[in-house]
Short mmCIF file of C-alpha atoms in Angstrom, two decimals:
data_model
loop_
_atom_site.label_atom_id
_atom_site.label_comp_id
_atom_site.label_asym_id
_atom_site.label_seq_id
_atom_site.Cartn_x
_atom_site.Cartn_y
_atom_site.Cartn_z
CA UNK A 13 -40.13 57.35 -68.48
CA UNK A 14 -43.32 58.83 -66.77
CA UNK A 15 -44.34 57.45 -63.50
CA UNK A 16 -42.59 54.00 -63.96
CA UNK A 17 -39.35 53.58 -61.55
CA UNK A 18 -40.12 53.17 -57.87
CA UNK A 19 -37.53 52.35 -54.92
CA UNK A 20 -38.62 49.19 -53.10
CA UNK A 21 -39.88 51.86 -50.40
CA UNK A 22 -42.26 52.02 -52.72
CA UNK A 23 -41.78 55.57 -53.59
CA UNK A 24 -41.45 57.47 -56.64
CA UNK A 25 -37.99 58.01 -58.26
CA UNK A 26 -38.71 61.62 -60.15
CA UNK A 27 -36.90 63.35 -62.66
CA UNK A 28 -34.10 65.48 -61.67
CA UNK A 29 -33.13 67.48 -64.69
CA UNK A 30 -29.82 66.69 -66.34
CA UNK A 31 -25.90 66.41 -66.07
CA UNK A 32 -23.26 68.04 -67.38
CA UNK A 33 -23.35 66.21 -70.49
CA UNK A 34 -27.18 66.68 -71.06
CA UNK A 35 -28.15 63.14 -69.81
CA UNK A 36 -31.42 62.87 -67.73
CA UNK A 37 -31.08 61.84 -64.33
CA UNK A 38 -33.60 60.33 -61.64
CA UNK A 39 -33.28 61.12 -57.92
CA UNK A 40 -34.91 59.63 -54.81
CA UNK A 41 -37.38 62.13 -53.09
CA UNK A 42 -35.94 61.30 -49.73
CA UNK A 43 -33.65 59.37 -47.53
CA UNK A 44 -33.80 55.58 -47.47
CA UNK A 45 -31.73 52.93 -46.71
CA UNK A 46 -32.25 50.94 -50.26
CA UNK A 47 -30.85 53.74 -52.06
CA UNK A 48 -27.39 53.89 -52.60
CA UNK A 49 -26.78 57.05 -53.76
CA UNK A 50 -29.11 60.20 -54.40
CA UNK A 51 -29.12 60.05 -58.37
CA UNK A 52 -29.07 57.84 -61.08
CA UNK A 53 -28.86 58.74 -65.05
CA UNK A 54 -32.26 57.58 -66.38
CA UNK A 55 -30.27 55.03 -68.65
CA UNK A 56 -29.49 53.23 -65.59
CA UNK A 57 -32.87 51.46 -66.05
CA UNK A 58 -34.24 52.49 -69.58
CA UNK A 59 -31.32 50.96 -71.23
CA UNK A 60 -32.21 47.65 -70.04
CA UNK A 61 -35.95 47.81 -70.35
CA UNK A 62 -35.07 48.93 -74.18
CA UNK A 63 -32.80 45.85 -74.30
CA UNK A 64 -35.45 43.53 -72.80
CA UNK A 65 -38.24 44.51 -75.49
CA UNK A 66 -35.61 44.14 -78.47
CA UNK A 67 -34.53 40.95 -77.27
CA UNK A 68 -37.67 39.18 -76.84
CA UNK A 69 -37.27 35.54 -77.06
CA UNK A 70 -39.28 33.86 -80.37
CA UNK A 71 -37.94 30.37 -80.71
CA UNK A 72 -40.38 27.43 -81.43
CA UNK A 73 -40.69 26.61 -78.00
CA UNK A 74 -41.50 29.97 -76.72
CA UNK A 75 -44.17 30.41 -79.51
CA UNK A 76 -45.95 27.16 -78.97
CA UNK A 77 -46.14 28.23 -75.23
CA UNK A 78 -47.65 31.58 -76.25
CA UNK A 79 -50.16 29.58 -78.38
CA UNK A 80 -50.79 27.37 -75.87
CA UNK A 81 -51.58 29.67 -73.03
CA UNK A 82 -54.03 31.85 -75.35
CA UNK A 83 -56.14 28.84 -77.02
CA UNK A 84 -58.28 29.10 -74.11
CA UNK A 85 -61.46 31.26 -75.02
CA UNK A 86 -61.39 32.67 -71.67
CA UNK A 87 -58.01 32.15 -69.61
CA UNK A 88 -57.22 32.75 -66.36
CA UNK A 89 -55.68 36.14 -65.82
CA UNK A 90 -52.81 34.50 -63.88
CA UNK A 91 -52.25 31.73 -66.18
CA UNK A 92 -49.24 33.12 -68.18
CA UNK A 93 -47.73 34.50 -64.70
CA UNK A 94 -48.00 30.79 -63.62
CA UNK A 95 -45.96 29.47 -66.59
CA UNK A 96 -43.74 32.23 -66.16
CA UNK A 97 -42.72 31.07 -62.75
CA UNK A 98 -42.90 27.20 -63.93
CA UNK A 99 -40.27 28.43 -66.53
CA UNK A 100 -38.00 30.63 -63.93
CA UNK A 101 -38.20 27.64 -61.70
CA UNK A 102 -36.43 24.87 -64.49
CA UNK A 103 -33.96 27.88 -65.52
CA UNK A 104 -32.87 28.32 -61.69
CA UNK A 105 -32.46 24.74 -61.17
CA UNK A 106 -30.21 24.30 -64.76
CA UNK A 107 -28.32 27.54 -63.67
CA UNK A 108 -27.42 25.72 -60.36
CA UNK A 109 -26.62 22.84 -61.72
CA UNK A 110 -24.24 24.06 -64.22
CA UNK A 111 -22.76 26.11 -61.26
CA UNK A 112 -23.50 29.38 -62.71
CA UNK A 113 -25.09 30.02 -59.26
CA UNK A 114 -23.92 29.39 -55.82
CA UNK A 115 -26.41 27.78 -53.48
CA UNK A 116 -27.43 30.83 -51.46
CA UNK A 117 -28.19 32.31 -54.82
CA UNK A 118 -30.16 29.32 -55.85
CA UNK A 119 -32.12 29.40 -52.53
CA UNK A 120 -32.88 32.93 -52.66
CA UNK A 121 -34.23 32.72 -56.17
CA UNK A 122 -36.39 29.92 -55.32
CA UNK A 123 -37.70 32.01 -52.16
CA UNK A 124 -38.62 34.69 -54.28
CA UNK A 125 -40.19 32.53 -56.61
CA UNK A 126 -42.33 30.64 -53.58
CA UNK A 127 -43.57 33.89 -52.91
CA UNK A 128 -44.67 35.08 -56.17
CA UNK A 129 -46.54 31.62 -56.54
CA UNK A 130 -48.10 32.37 -52.94
CA UNK A 131 -48.84 35.77 -54.01
CA UNK A 132 -50.81 34.65 -57.31
CA UNK A 133 -52.49 31.71 -55.38
CA UNK A 134 -54.30 34.57 -52.90
CA UNK A 135 -55.36 36.40 -55.66
CA UNK A 136 -59.11 35.38 -56.84
CA UNK A 137 -58.81 34.24 -60.42
CA UNK A 138 -60.21 36.46 -63.32
CA UNK A 139 -60.65 36.16 -66.58
CA UNK A 140 -59.85 38.52 -69.54
CA UNK A 141 -60.74 38.42 -73.16
CA UNK A 142 -58.60 36.05 -74.97
CA UNK A 143 -56.26 37.41 -77.47
CA UNK A 144 -56.20 35.27 -80.90
CA UNK A 145 -52.81 33.48 -80.60
CA UNK A 146 -51.46 34.46 -84.33
CA UNK A 147 -52.41 37.90 -83.54
CA UNK A 148 -50.16 37.58 -80.06
CA UNK A 149 -47.51 36.19 -81.93
CA UNK A 150 -47.21 38.55 -84.87
CA UNK A 151 -47.51 41.27 -81.96
CA UNK A 152 -44.55 39.69 -80.28
CA UNK A 153 -42.59 39.22 -83.75
CA UNK A 154 -43.36 43.21 -84.66
CA UNK A 155 -42.36 44.50 -81.42
CA UNK A 156 -38.64 44.84 -81.64
CA UNK A 157 -38.98 46.74 -85.33
CA UNK A 158 -41.58 48.76 -83.48
CA UNK A 159 -39.40 49.95 -81.21
CA UNK A 160 -36.65 50.70 -83.35
CA UNK A 161 -38.55 52.70 -85.37
CA UNK A 162 -40.17 55.03 -82.79
CA UNK A 163 -38.89 58.06 -81.53
CA UNK A 164 -38.13 59.07 -78.02
CA UNK A 165 -41.91 59.92 -77.33
CA UNK A 166 -43.28 56.67 -78.72
CA UNK A 167 -40.88 54.65 -76.96
CA UNK A 168 -42.12 55.98 -73.59
CA UNK A 169 -45.69 55.34 -74.57
CA UNK A 170 -44.57 51.59 -75.38
CA UNK A 171 -42.80 51.30 -72.39
CA UNK A 172 -45.92 52.31 -70.25
CA UNK A 173 -48.18 50.24 -72.41
CA UNK A 174 -45.53 47.28 -71.02
CA UNK A 175 -44.65 48.15 -67.97
CA UNK A 176 -46.71 49.83 -65.46
CA UNK A 177 -44.43 49.66 -62.56
CA UNK A 178 -41.04 49.05 -62.29
CA UNK A 179 -39.07 48.48 -58.80
CA UNK A 180 -35.43 49.11 -58.03
CA UNK A 181 -32.86 49.30 -55.50
CA UNK A 182 -30.51 51.98 -57.13
CA UNK A 183 -29.37 50.07 -60.24
CA UNK A 184 -30.63 46.75 -59.25
CA UNK A 185 -33.86 45.58 -60.49
CA UNK A 186 -36.22 43.99 -57.76
CA UNK A 187 -39.33 43.50 -59.71
CA UNK A 188 -40.84 44.14 -62.82
CA UNK A 189 -44.53 44.05 -63.43
CA UNK A 190 -46.55 43.75 -66.81
CA UNK A 191 -49.68 45.12 -67.98
CA UNK A 192 -52.64 43.21 -68.42
CA UNK A 193 -52.64 43.77 -72.21
CA UNK A 194 -48.83 42.72 -72.22
CA UNK A 195 -49.65 39.86 -70.46
CA UNK A 196 -52.79 39.03 -72.77
CA UNK A 197 -49.98 39.12 -75.68
CA UNK A 198 -47.64 36.69 -74.19
CA UNK A 199 -45.14 38.78 -73.04
CA UNK A 200 -44.56 37.15 -69.85
CA UNK A 201 -43.16 34.19 -71.86
CA UNK A 202 -41.05 36.06 -74.25
CA UNK A 203 -39.50 38.79 -72.48
CA UNK A 204 -35.71 37.75 -71.60
CA UNK A 205 -34.49 36.52 -68.17
CA UNK A 206 -31.33 38.95 -68.59
CA UNK A 207 -30.33 40.99 -71.64
CA UNK A 208 -26.95 42.65 -72.83
CA UNK A 209 -26.55 45.95 -73.04
CA UNK A 210 -23.69 48.29 -73.99
CA UNK A 211 -22.44 48.51 -70.58
CA UNK A 212 -22.76 45.11 -68.34
CA UNK A 213 -26.51 45.07 -66.74
CA UNK A 214 -29.18 42.81 -66.44
CA UNK A 215 -32.91 42.84 -65.49
CA UNK A 216 -34.86 40.49 -63.08
CA UNK A 217 -37.61 38.75 -64.78
CA UNK A 218 -41.34 40.51 -64.93
CA UNK A 219 -43.94 39.62 -62.36
#
């Protein structure tokens, strides 16, 4: 997984050998009130990240949104991130209306989204070379199959190309950041908000 997983205290969660069954482990480098226990299996985070890559949303609405966001010759770097926030606000409102989340959970989600919005607005707008929309859509469609065909080393490289940093609190995902290349190919709009893995788990959306 490389230098990918960080605690909310901003310290890197480093490799710590394997357990009795041969499963790779990760350990916090020091004492931290945000870290519930000393070690976790690396799969705690790897499985949801892998599931997010494999369960990319490619319905007509998502593809149309990606194409629209990438049709500008030199789009703002934060354009996809802003669209992502808009989508998350709608989904949070729908979840609250359907009583899938409590008022306090809904309020916390909105507060988090507003903080991310303020962060975006505080950063000076920048432009990136535009990825052709057809190339981006083809990339998104090919990504799940590419993951399935890859060996362990290639999957590690693929994760590094998508996620430069993942912030966690123990087994809980707090923030997932995408690389500029991943953003440019529309992954901010196509990665699912939650995933299904063999064990119950979820992942917070990319920021």
